[in-house]
Short mmCIF file of C-alpha atoms in Angstrom, two decimals:
data_model
loop_
_atom_site.label_atom_id
_atom_site.label_comp_id
_atom_site.label_asym_id
_atom_site.label_seq_id
_atom_site.Cartn_x
_atom_site.Cartn_y
_atom_site.Cartn_z
CA MET A 1 61.93 154.13 -76.52
CA SER A 2 61.48 155.06 -73.31
CA LEU A 3 62.84 154.22 -69.56
CA ASN A 4 59.44 152.56 -68.68
CA THR A 5 59.04 150.88 -71.87
CA LYS A 6 62.68 149.95 -71.67
CA ARG A 7 62.20 148.13 -68.34
CA ILE A 8 59.10 146.64 -69.53
CA VAL A 9 60.78 144.68 -72.11
CA VAL A 10 63.64 144.19 -69.52
CA PHE A 11 61.39 142.74 -67.19
CA VAL A 12 58.63 140.42 -69.83
CA LEU A 13 62.32 138.56 -71.68
CA GLY A 14 63.72 138.31 -67.42
CA VAL A 15 60.25 136.13 -66.66
CA ALA A 16 60.64 134.68 -70.49
CA LEU A 17 63.94 133.33 -70.16
CA CYS A 18 63.18 132.35 -66.28
CA VAL A 19 60.38 130.40 -67.71
CA ALA A 20 62.58 129.08 -70.18
CA LEU A 21 64.76 128.06 -68.09
CA ILE A 22 62.21 126.17 -65.67
CA MET A 23 60.82 124.10 -68.48
CA VAL A 24 64.86 122.71 -69.40
CA ALA A 25 64.95 121.90 -66.45
CA GLU A 26 61.95 120.32 -65.86
CA LEU A 27 61.99 118.38 -69.15
CA GLU A 28 66.02 117.38 -68.09
CA THR A 29 64.35 116.56 -64.77
CA ARG A 30 61.83 114.11 -66.30
CA LYS A 31 64.43 112.73 -69.16
CA GLY A 32 64.84 109.36 -66.50
CA LEU A 33 61.34 108.70 -65.74
CA THR A 34 59.82 105.75 -67.18
CA PRO A 35 55.66 106.66 -68.70
CA GLU A 36 54.72 105.76 -65.15
CA GLU A 37 56.42 108.03 -63.69
CA MET A 38 55.91 110.90 -65.54
CA PRO A 39 53.38 113.27 -64.36
CA MET A 40 50.65 112.71 -67.03
CA SER A 41 51.23 116.03 -69.39
CA THR A 42 53.77 114.87 -69.27
CA LEU A 43 53.17 111.71 -71.29
CA LEU A 44 50.44 113.42 -73.27
CA THR A 45 53.19 114.97 -75.46
CA ILE A 46 55.12 111.51 -75.92
CA VAL A 47 52.24 109.90 -77.52
CA PRO A 48 50.58 111.47 -81.23
CA GLU A 49 47.83 113.59 -81.19
CA SER A 50 45.38 111.29 -82.15
CA SER A 51 45.73 109.17 -78.60
CA ARG A 52 45.61 112.10 -76.41
CA ASP A 53 41.79 112.11 -76.05
CA CYS A 54 40.89 108.70 -75.89
CA ILE A 55 44.88 108.65 -72.82
CA THR A 56 42.60 111.26 -71.01
CA CYS A 57 39.24 109.86 -71.17
CA HIS A 58 40.50 106.08 -70.31
CA THR A 59 41.71 107.44 -67.03
CA GLU A 60 38.25 108.33 -65.70
CA SER A 61 36.43 105.29 -67.44
CA THR A 62 38.67 102.52 -67.52
CA ARG A 63 41.90 103.85 -65.29
CA GLY A 64 43.27 100.47 -65.29
CA ILE A 65 44.03 100.15 -69.10
CA VAL A 66 46.21 103.28 -68.93
CA ASP A 67 47.31 102.33 -65.69
CA HIS A 68 49.10 99.26 -67.32
CA TRP A 69 49.66 101.09 -70.48
CA ARG A 70 52.03 103.86 -69.04
CA GLY A 71 54.06 100.85 -67.67
CA SER A 72 54.51 99.65 -71.45
CA THR A 73 57.24 99.91 -74.13
CA HIS A 74 54.80 101.75 -76.72
CA ALA A 75 54.53 103.93 -74.35
CA ALA A 76 57.78 104.51 -73.53
CA LYS A 77 58.19 104.44 -77.39
CA GLY A 78 54.93 106.41 -78.04
CA VAL A 79 52.69 104.48 -78.89
CA GLY A 80 49.67 105.37 -77.98
CA CYS A 81 45.63 103.90 -78.69
CA VAL A 82 44.57 104.85 -81.25
CA GLU A 83 48.46 103.10 -83.52
CA CYS A 84 46.98 99.66 -82.56
CA HIS A 85 42.96 99.61 -82.74
CA GLN A 86 43.21 101.71 -85.91
CA ALA A 87 41.15 99.98 -88.11
CA GLU A 88 40.59 100.57 -91.75
CA GLU A 89 36.90 101.83 -94.23
CA ALA A 90 37.00 97.80 -95.52
CA ASP A 91 37.58 96.46 -91.43
CA ALA A 92 33.95 94.07 -90.91
CA ASP A 93 34.57 95.53 -86.37
CA GLY A 94 35.55 98.90 -87.30
CA PHE A 95 33.13 101.99 -86.68
CA GLN A 96 33.71 105.46 -85.29
CA HIS A 97 34.78 106.29 -81.93
CA TYR A 98 35.43 110.43 -81.48
CA GLY A 99 36.63 111.47 -84.40
CA ALA A 100 38.62 107.84 -84.87
CA LEU A 101 38.07 104.92 -87.19
CA ILE A 102 39.21 101.93 -84.49
CA ALA A 103 37.80 98.18 -83.89
CA THR A 104 37.91 96.43 -80.35
CA VAL A 105 40.36 92.99 -81.49
CA VAL A 106 43.08 93.62 -82.16
CA SER A 107 44.59 90.75 -84.34
CA PRO A 108 48.34 90.05 -84.62
CA ARG A 109 47.68 90.93 -88.61
CA ASP A 110 46.51 94.38 -86.54
CA CYS A 111 50.06 94.42 -84.84
CA SER A 112 52.21 93.56 -87.43
CA ARG A 113 51.87 96.62 -88.89
CA CYS A 114 55.50 97.04 -86.34
CA HIS A 115 56.03 93.43 -85.78
CA PRO A 116 56.35 91.65 -89.02
CA THR A 117 58.18 88.65 -88.14
CA GLU A 118 56.90 88.07 -85.51
CA TYR A 119 54.41 87.78 -86.83
CA SER A 120 54.79 85.75 -90.14
CA GLU A 121 56.88 83.67 -87.05
CA PHE A 122 53.49 83.22 -85.12
CA GLU A 123 51.49 82.21 -87.81
CA HIS A 124 52.96 79.64 -89.05
CA SER A 125 53.46 78.12 -85.25
CA HIS A 126 51.62 75.52 -83.75
CA HIS A 127 50.07 78.07 -80.95
CA ALA A 128 48.25 79.41 -83.95
CA ALA A 129 47.27 76.37 -85.11
CA ALA A 130 45.68 75.67 -82.04
CA GLY A 131 41.96 76.48 -82.16
CA ASN A 132 41.72 73.19 -84.10
CA ILE A 133 40.81 72.01 -81.45
CA LEU A 134 36.81 72.76 -82.52
CA ALA A 135 37.00 69.85 -84.24
CA SER A 136 38.36 67.62 -81.79
CA LEU A 137 37.90 65.21 -79.47
CA ASP A 138 38.55 67.45 -76.69
CA ASN A 139 35.90 69.75 -77.93
CA PHE A 140 33.13 66.63 -78.47
CA LEU A 141 33.69 65.96 -74.75
CA ALA A 142 33.53 70.19 -73.88
CA GLU A 143 30.55 70.59 -76.15
CA THR A 144 28.20 67.21 -76.29
CA VAL A 145 29.57 65.34 -72.92
CA GLU A 146 30.10 67.83 -70.75
CA GLY A 147 27.30 70.51 -72.70
CA ASN A 148 24.68 70.61 -74.98
CA ARG A 149 25.67 71.60 -79.15
CA GLY A 150 22.67 74.34 -78.15
CA PHE A 151 20.74 75.73 -75.66
CA PHE A 152 18.26 73.34 -73.70
CA ASN A 153 15.18 74.08 -71.37
CA PRO A 154 16.05 74.14 -68.03
CA HIS A 155 14.51 71.96 -65.28
CA SER A 156 13.61 73.77 -62.78
CA PRO A 157 13.75 77.12 -61.58
CA THR A 158 17.30 79.41 -60.97
CA PRO A 159 16.07 80.95 -57.30
CA GLY A 160 17.04 84.74 -57.46
CA MET A 161 17.34 84.86 -61.05
CA MET A 162 14.30 83.55 -62.96
CA GLU A 163 14.50 84.85 -66.25
CA VAL A 164 16.50 82.48 -67.11
CA THR A 165 14.66 80.17 -69.35
CA GLN A 166 17.68 78.53 -71.24
CA VAL A 167 20.46 76.57 -69.95
CA ASN A 168 23.56 77.52 -72.46
CA GLY A 169 24.71 73.84 -73.75
CA MET A 170 27.94 75.38 -74.81
CA ALA A 171 29.39 77.42 -72.28
CA SER A 172 31.95 74.13 -70.81
CA SER A 173 33.34 74.77 -73.68
CA MET A 174 33.28 78.57 -73.95
CA LEU A 175 34.82 78.95 -70.84
CA GLY A 176 37.27 75.87 -70.88
CA CYS A 177 38.75 75.02 -74.08
CA LYS A 178 37.87 78.77 -75.83
CA GLN A 179 39.84 80.62 -73.95
CA CYS A 180 43.34 78.36 -73.83
CA HIS A 181 43.16 76.99 -77.16
CA GLY A 182 41.18 79.78 -78.75
CA SER A 183 38.00 80.51 -80.68
CA LYS A 184 36.34 82.26 -83.66
CA VAL A 185 35.59 85.47 -83.16
CA ALA A 186 32.32 86.43 -84.42
CA LEU A 187 29.85 89.48 -84.35
CA VAL A 188 26.13 89.10 -83.55
CA SER A 189 24.24 89.88 -86.83
CA THR A 190 21.15 90.62 -87.29
CA ASP A 191 19.28 87.83 -86.57
CA GLY A 192 20.65 87.10 -83.87
CA GLY A 193 23.07 84.67 -84.93
CA GLN A 194 26.99 85.27 -85.83
CA ILE A 195 29.42 86.10 -88.42
CA THR A 196 32.48 84.68 -88.06
CA VAL A 197 35.55 84.75 -90.47
CA ASP A 198 34.01 81.44 -92.10
CA ASP A 199 31.49 84.45 -92.93
CA LEU A 200 33.36 87.25 -93.90
CA LYS A 201 35.63 85.20 -95.90
CA PRO A 202 38.39 87.85 -96.11
CA ASP A 203 41.11 87.81 -98.75
CA ALA A 204 44.63 88.36 -98.22
CA THR A 205 44.68 91.75 -97.12
CA GLY A 206 42.35 91.03 -93.96
CA LYS A 207 38.88 92.82 -96.46
CA PRO A 208 35.62 90.70 -95.98
CA THR A 209 34.63 89.76 -100.01
CA ASN A 210 31.64 88.11 -98.59
CA LEU A 211 29.43 92.00 -98.35
CA ASP A 212 25.95 90.53 -97.44
CA ALA A 213 27.63 88.88 -94.44
CA VAL A 214 28.82 92.99 -93.84
CA ALA A 215 25.36 94.33 -94.22
CA LYS A 216 23.91 91.52 -91.91
CA ILE A 217 26.42 92.63 -88.81
CA LYS A 218 24.17 94.52 -86.54
CA LYS A 219 25.47 97.37 -84.51
CA ASP A 220 24.29 100.04 -82.07
CA GLU A 221 23.03 103.89 -82.55
CA ASN A 222 26.95 104.41 -82.74
CA GLY A 223 27.73 102.28 -84.97
CA LYS A 224 29.62 100.16 -82.79
CA PRO A 225 29.26 96.58 -84.29
CA ALA A 226 28.53 94.25 -81.15
CA LEU A 227 30.13 91.46 -80.58
CA HIS A 228 28.83 88.23 -79.80
CA ALA A 229 28.61 86.88 -76.22
CA ASP A 230 29.58 83.30 -76.62
CA SER A 231 33.20 84.26 -78.86
CA TRP A 232 34.54 87.66 -77.08
CA PRO A 233 36.02 88.08 -74.84
CA ASN A 234 38.31 85.62 -75.58
CA THR A 235 42.25 85.79 -75.98
CA GLY A 236 43.24 82.29 -76.97
CA ILE A 237 46.07 81.31 -78.69
CA GLY A 238 45.13 79.77 -81.81
CA ARG A 239 42.24 82.23 -82.07
CA LEU A 240 40.25 82.64 -85.59
CA ASN A 241 39.63 86.71 -85.92
CA LEU A 242 37.57 87.94 -88.66
CA ASP A 243 40.78 89.39 -90.64
CA GLY A 244 41.35 85.71 -91.15
CA SER A 245 44.48 85.72 -88.73
CA LEU A 246 45.31 83.14 -86.43
CA GLY A 247 45.10 84.03 -82.26
CA SER A 248 46.36 86.06 -80.00
CA CYS A 249 49.33 88.62 -79.04
CA SER A 250 48.01 89.21 -75.98
CA ALA A 251 47.24 84.85 -75.24
CA CYS A 252 51.24 85.87 -74.03
CA HIS A 253 52.17 89.66 -73.50
CA SER A 254 48.51 90.73 -71.40
CA ARG A 255 47.12 93.52 -72.75
CA HIS A 256 47.67 96.91 -72.03
CA ASP A 257 51.54 97.01 -70.89
CA PHE A 258 52.53 93.73 -73.44
CA SER A 259 54.62 93.23 -70.77
CA PRO A 260 58.57 91.01 -72.29
CA ARG A 261 59.29 90.44 -68.71
CA ARG A 262 56.32 88.59 -68.11
CA ALA A 263 56.10 86.11 -70.53
CA ARG A 264 59.11 85.19 -70.15
CA GLN A 265 57.95 84.13 -66.60
CA PRO A 266 56.90 80.91 -66.59
CA GLU A 267 53.70 81.51 -64.36
CA ASN A 268 51.99 82.84 -68.07
CA CYS A 269 52.59 80.07 -69.73
CA GLY A 270 50.96 77.83 -66.40
CA LYS A 271 47.52 79.56 -67.92
CA CYS A 272 47.27 76.64 -70.24
CA HIS A 273 49.78 74.60 -69.91
CA LEU A 274 48.69 73.21 -66.76
CA GLY A 275 46.07 70.33 -65.38
CA PRO A 276 46.15 66.65 -65.92
CA ASP A 277 46.39 66.43 -69.48
CA HIS A 278 49.40 68.82 -69.72
CA PRO A 279 50.64 69.67 -66.75
CA GLN A 280 53.95 71.27 -68.02
CA LYS A 281 53.67 73.64 -65.35
CA GLU A 282 54.19 71.80 -62.75
CA ILE A 283 56.11 69.33 -63.62
CA TYR A 284 58.63 72.39 -64.43
CA GLU A 285 57.99 73.48 -60.20
CA GLU A 286 59.09 69.78 -59.91
CA SER A 287 62.32 69.54 -61.46
CA LYS A 288 65.45 71.18 -60.44
CA HIS A 289 64.82 74.32 -63.57
CA GLY A 290 61.77 75.21 -61.84
CA VAL A 291 63.71 75.56 -58.51
CA ALA A 292 66.61 77.23 -59.19
CA TYR A 293 64.20 79.72 -61.02
CA ARG A 294 62.39 80.28 -57.74
CA ASP A 295 65.33 80.88 -56.27
CA LEU A 296 67.79 83.08 -58.31
CA ARG A 297 63.93 84.93 -60.42
CA GLU A 298 65.95 88.37 -59.01
CA LYS A 299 68.68 88.05 -60.59
CA MET A 300 67.64 86.96 -64.33
CA ASN A 301 66.83 90.61 -65.05
CA LEU A 302 63.52 90.43 -66.57
CA ASP A 303 63.49 93.31 -66.98
CA SER A 304 66.55 93.23 -69.51
CA PRO A 305 65.81 94.96 -72.87
CA LYS A 306 66.72 91.66 -74.71
CA TRP A 307 67.10 89.54 -72.33
CA VAL A 308 69.82 86.95 -73.58
CA LEU A 309 70.63 83.71 -71.87
CA GLY A 310 74.18 83.73 -71.70
CA LYS A 311 74.87 87.59 -72.09
CA ASP A 312 72.10 89.44 -69.65
CA TYR A 313 71.32 85.88 -67.06
CA SER A 314 72.14 82.06 -67.18
CA GLN A 315 71.22 81.16 -63.39
CA ALA A 316 68.05 79.65 -64.45
CA PRO A 317 65.98 79.07 -67.90
CA THR A 318 62.02 79.42 -67.98
CA CYS A 319 59.65 77.66 -70.25
CA ALA A 320 60.87 80.72 -73.01
CA THR A 321 63.89 80.62 -72.42
CA CYS A 322 64.04 77.04 -74.23
CA HIS A 323 61.54 77.82 -76.28
CA MET A 324 61.95 80.80 -77.52
CA SER A 325 64.89 83.09 -76.23
CA GLY A 326 67.67 84.46 -77.57
CA HIS A 327 70.73 82.95 -76.42
CA SER A 328 74.13 83.62 -76.96
CA ARG A 329 74.55 80.81 -79.56
CA ASN A 330 72.01 81.40 -82.25
CA GLY A 331 72.79 85.15 -81.98
CA GLY A 332 70.29 85.87 -79.39
CA LYS A 333 67.39 85.95 -82.09
CA VAL A 334 64.11 84.99 -80.61
CA THR A 335 61.49 83.26 -82.05
CA HIS A 336 58.05 83.34 -81.40
CA ASP A 337 57.52 79.26 -83.60
CA PRO A 338 57.94 77.29 -79.99
CA GLY A 339 57.80 74.42 -81.98
CA ILE A 340 61.69 74.95 -83.66
CA ARG A 341 63.08 73.25 -80.64
CA ILE A 342 61.03 70.96 -80.09
CA SER A 343 62.07 67.04 -81.29
CA TRP A 344 58.37 65.17 -79.98
CA THR A 345 55.40 65.76 -79.84
CA ASN A 346 53.75 63.43 -77.05
CA ARG A 347 50.03 65.04 -77.44
CA PRO A 348 48.65 62.08 -79.13
CA PRO A 349 48.45 58.89 -77.84
CA ILE A 350 51.37 57.41 -79.94
CA SER A 351 54.60 59.70 -80.31
CA LEU A 352 55.40 61.21 -83.75
CA LEU A 353 59.12 62.67 -84.38
CA LEU A 354 58.74 66.23 -85.52
CA ASP A 355 59.73 66.20 -88.82
CA THR A 356 57.55 68.46 -90.48
CA ASP A 357 56.39 70.35 -94.26
CA VAL A 358 56.48 72.89 -95.99
CA ASN A 359 52.78 74.06 -94.26
CA GLY A 360 54.51 72.65 -90.68
CA LYS A 361 51.99 69.41 -90.59
CA VAL A 362 53.95 66.42 -88.62
CA VAL A 363 54.81 63.85 -91.68
CA THR A 364 53.24 60.11 -91.11
CA GLU A 365 54.64 59.07 -93.79
CA THR A 366 56.88 55.74 -92.48
CA ASP A 367 58.38 54.89 -95.96
CA PRO A 368 61.83 56.64 -95.42
CA ALA A 369 62.92 57.76 -98.69
CA LYS A 370 59.05 59.40 -98.94
CA ARG A 371 59.53 60.43 -95.37
CA GLN A 372 62.36 62.39 -96.28
CA ALA A 373 60.71 63.46 -99.36
CA LEU A 374 58.32 65.39 -97.64
CA THR A 375 59.88 66.77 -94.88
CA ALA A 376 60.74 70.44 -95.27
CA HIS A 377 62.28 70.86 -90.89
CA THR A 378 63.48 67.43 -89.77
CA TRP A 379 63.49 66.38 -85.74
CA GLN A 380 67.31 66.62 -85.42
CA LYS A 381 67.46 70.28 -86.41
CA LYS A 382 64.80 71.02 -84.19
CA ARG A 383 66.90 68.57 -81.20
CA SER A 384 69.88 70.25 -82.54
CA ASN A 385 68.13 73.90 -82.27
CA MET A 386 67.46 73.33 -78.27
CA GLN A 387 70.96 70.89 -77.41
CA GLU A 388 72.15 74.63 -77.85
CA VAL A 389 69.98 76.48 -75.02
CA CYS A 390 71.56 73.26 -72.79
CA SER A 391 74.88 73.23 -73.71
CA HIS A 392 74.87 76.77 -71.56
CA CYS A 393 74.92 75.06 -68.59
CA HIS A 394 75.55 71.51 -69.39
CA THR A 395 78.12 69.69 -70.97
CA PRO A 396 77.60 67.38 -74.42
CA ASP A 397 77.70 64.05 -72.21
CA TYR A 398 74.82 65.54 -70.11
CA ILE A 399 72.83 66.61 -72.80
CA THR A 400 73.56 63.46 -74.88
CA GLY A 401 72.13 61.14 -71.60
CA PHE A 402 69.38 63.67 -71.09
CA TYR A 403 68.02 62.43 -74.49
CA LYS A 404 68.98 58.77 -74.75
CA GLN A 405 67.36 58.28 -70.94
CA TYR A 406 63.74 60.43 -73.32
CA ASP A 407 64.02 58.48 -76.15
CA ASP A 408 63.58 55.70 -74.29
CA LEU A 409 60.87 56.40 -71.85
CA VAL A 410 58.56 57.46 -74.91
CA ILE A 411 59.83 54.55 -77.25
CA LEU A 412 58.89 52.74 -73.65
CA TYR A 413 55.58 54.14 -73.81
CA ASN A 414 54.88 53.19 -77.84
CA GLU A 415 55.70 50.07 -77.51
CA LYS A 416 54.36 48.85 -74.97
CA PHE A 417 51.03 50.93 -74.02
CA GLY A 418 50.57 53.42 -77.12
CA LYS A 419 50.63 51.43 -80.08
CA PRO A 420 48.71 48.10 -78.48
CA GLY A 421 46.17 50.80 -76.42
CA THR A 422 45.62 51.72 -79.94
CA ALA A 423 45.63 48.64 -81.68
CA ILE A 424 42.37 47.32 -79.01
CA MET A 425 40.61 50.23 -79.69
CA LYS A 426 40.91 50.37 -83.40
CA SER A 427 40.22 46.14 -83.15
CA LEU A 428 36.71 46.36 -81.41
CA GLN A 429 35.83 49.38 -83.87
CA ASP A 430 36.57 47.96 -87.14
CA ASN A 431 34.76 44.70 -85.27
CA GLY A 432 31.39 45.97 -84.49
CA LEU A 433 31.78 45.14 -80.66
CA ILE A 434 31.74 49.02 -80.06
CA THR A 435 30.21 52.54 -81.32
CA LYS A 436 31.58 54.63 -83.45
CA ALA A 437 30.27 56.91 -81.48
CA GLN A 438 33.20 57.91 -78.82
CA PHE A 439 32.47 58.87 -75.07
CA ASP A 440 29.50 56.22 -74.50
CA GLU A 441 31.40 53.14 -73.74
CA LYS A 442 33.37 52.53 -70.88
CA ILE A 443 36.70 51.80 -72.23
CA GLU A 444 36.48 54.78 -74.26
CA TRP A 445 36.88 56.97 -71.00
CA THR A 446 39.59 53.69 -70.10
CA TRP A 447 41.73 54.52 -72.85
CA PHE A 448 41.01 58.63 -72.84
CA TYR A 449 42.64 58.63 -69.75
CA LEU A 450 45.53 56.32 -70.56
CA TRP A 451 46.77 58.05 -73.19
CA HIS A 452 45.60 61.69 -73.05
CA HIS A 453 46.40 62.37 -69.53
CA GLU A 454 48.43 59.54 -67.43
CA GLY A 455 50.45 58.77 -70.86
CA ARG A 456 50.93 62.44 -71.81
CA ARG A 457 51.92 62.85 -67.71
CA ALA A 458 54.46 60.44 -68.53
CA ARG A 459 56.25 61.90 -72.02
CA HIS A 460 56.11 65.34 -70.47
CA GLY A 461 57.43 64.79 -66.99
CA ALA A 462 59.96 62.71 -68.73
CA SER A 463 60.78 65.89 -71.42
CA MET A 464 61.56 68.37 -68.60
CA MET A 465 63.19 66.20 -65.30
CA ALA A 466 60.26 65.47 -63.56
CA PRO A 467 60.71 62.11 -61.99
CA ASP A 468 57.72 61.55 -60.14
CA TYR A 469 55.70 63.12 -63.18
CA THR A 470 57.05 60.41 -65.66
CA HIS A 471 57.05 57.14 -63.05
CA TRP A 472 53.98 57.61 -60.42
CA HIS A 473 52.05 60.64 -61.82
CA GLY A 474 52.74 58.63 -65.48
CA MET A 475 53.92 55.35 -66.37
CA TYR A 476 52.75 53.60 -63.28
CA GLU A 477 48.98 55.26 -63.39
CA VAL A 478 49.37 54.28 -67.98
CA ALA A 479 50.64 50.14 -66.30
CA ASP A 480 47.50 50.35 -64.45
CA ARG A 481 44.74 51.84 -66.31
CA PHE A 482 46.50 49.05 -69.00
CA TYR A 483 46.54 45.67 -67.10
CA MET A 484 44.08 46.50 -64.40
CA HIS A 485 40.85 48.58 -66.80
CA LEU A 486 41.68 48.56 -70.46
CA ILE A 487 42.35 44.49 -70.63
CA PRO A 488 39.79 43.87 -68.13
CA GLU A 489 37.57 46.00 -69.94
CA ALA A 490 37.72 44.70 -73.82
CA ARG A 491 37.91 41.29 -72.85
CA GLU A 492 34.41 41.25 -70.95
CA ILE A 493 33.08 43.11 -74.36
CA THR A 494 34.18 39.68 -76.00
CA ALA A 495 33.01 38.24 -74.08
CA HIS A 496 29.37 39.77 -73.67
CA ALA A 497 29.69 39.44 -78.01
CA VAL A 498 30.34 35.94 -78.23
CA GLU A 499 27.11 35.53 -76.17
CA ALA A 500 25.40 37.58 -78.37
CA GLY A 501 25.95 35.51 -81.33
CA LYS A 502 29.32 37.48 -82.17
CA LYS A 503 31.98 34.84 -82.47
CA ASP A 504 33.82 35.52 -85.12
CA ALA A 505 34.04 39.47 -83.88
CA ALA A 506 34.94 38.44 -80.98
CA GLU A 507 37.83 35.89 -81.36
CA ALA A 508 39.68 38.80 -83.76
CA VAL A 509 39.83 40.89 -81.05
CA ASN A 510 41.26 38.20 -78.66
CA LYS A 511 43.45 36.94 -81.55
CA VAL A 512 44.91 40.07 -81.14
CA ILE A 513 44.55 41.22 -77.11
CA ASP A 514 46.16 37.95 -76.63
CA GLU A 515 49.40 38.55 -79.31
CA ILE A 516 50.21 42.10 -77.47
CA LEU A 517 49.99 40.01 -73.74
CA ALA A 518 52.03 36.84 -75.43
CA ARG A 519 55.28 39.57 -75.60
CA PRO A 520 58.15 39.08 -73.78
CA GLU A 521 57.89 42.97 -71.57
CA HIS A 522 53.72 41.58 -70.62
CA LYS A 523 54.86 37.82 -70.18
CA TRP A 524 54.75 39.26 -66.07
CA LEU A 525 51.17 39.07 -66.08
CA GLU A 526 51.01 35.71 -66.66
CA GLN A 527 53.14 35.29 -64.27
CA ALA A 528 56.22 33.59 -66.37
CA GLU A 529 59.26 35.85 -65.75
CA PRO A 530 61.37 33.09 -64.04
CA ASP A 531 62.86 35.79 -60.73
CA ARG A 532 59.67 38.54 -60.32
CA LYS A 533 62.28 40.39 -57.62
CA LEU A 534 63.08 44.31 -58.47
CA ARG A 535 66.61 43.50 -59.45
CA TYR A 536 68.00 45.79 -57.00
CA ALA A 537 66.06 43.73 -54.33
CA THR A 538 68.65 42.14 -51.66
CA GLY A 539 66.56 39.99 -49.34
CA SER A 540 63.43 38.13 -50.41
CA ASP A 541 60.90 40.45 -48.98
CA SER A 542 62.59 44.20 -50.59
CA GLN A 543 60.31 46.97 -50.87
CA SER A 544 60.32 49.24 -53.99
CA PRO A 545 61.77 52.50 -51.49
#
């Protein structure tokens, strides 16, 4: 080997060594970087090859999706686009997309490939069953009273949008109820209709068994199935997916960063848990818990990988803290079934203790022995689960005292207003003085407001230590609605019934009302209570504070 050749070899080796050292230094420098901080060239080296083209392309077409993904734990662990969106040949919504077989909608069943425990807990939760509203009184309001079950002709033009020839009567339900509760995800059929889980009839693995329905799925020129605009977009927590799974993980873990930090904050729950009928967010904000959170949230380690109460933070509880997150008393175990810490259901007209059967359904049996036989998960155990959380900040006496106050309020509502109101409405219907149709008579609106809005506010306020919601937004309005509206309206109906020759029916209803109002707790209405002054009054004209 000549001297010049040796010099060239040494030079080349030197350059190679320098390049290698620069690369090692670069890698060492980037070791501590998050995916958000990494240059795209480095980020692409840590995700599977199958997703690299997706990231490159979507950085240009939908930059927000990629930016959100870059801030996720998925990105940090090398989970890319195809890993979540991958489909199988038999999937009804699968299609080829630049060499990968994918589906647009990622269902909880898809997430279960990596998160089987979370999937199992969620699928058995009340959240997953939220889509049951599709057959509820609430949905009747949205679909029929507020809208129309179908399309109808507009009665005047829409200036600037003259192509409007039909009004979608389901719009309120679609944009209201279903965006929180979920809807049946639907594909467009070749005749313009909808193909849902009901048509596909998926088996235990999520694959459709009705191949005739699959054959009717409308696809574009690239073979992509068309999602029906009446069902998508939708991240309702009880969504009914094409593969038979229930729910949407992104209802709480917003795509595409799926942030645990965001899911831990009460604002995240406020998308659905707010408003006149279930103002949990507003109630929380009024409570001492909410006040502490607003003041101390920067000290709560919301970015902590585990976020265990009593270890990672203790400044204040959020919705997740009490209902789902792990704590030092349970080994830090997170649950995706918030029902395992709730002892009352305050959703119906009459609150029920949450004894549940093996399928998670509320046991309504009243016979003690039969009720015990049907109960798989007792309300006492669920309350104990919640009390473990409370015990991180409160003494046993405090916790016991709170639950005594809470139980007392719920039972007061049930016995004085919930059960009597239910009995009056049942008697009116049983005796044919109101129709079986809902919301076609004033008293039905009155009753709905009483239990669905005001009654819930009172009970929810008591459950979360919010006195104003318990009293002024709650029991005060319940009492006003009961005495000043429900009872007079029921009496008016019976008076009209007598005039119409339905004396027996009117007497039967009046008997129910009379028996209720004869009870001691209602005697004040007849001014029969000997001392009507406020118990704490010190003078004849004392007023409430």
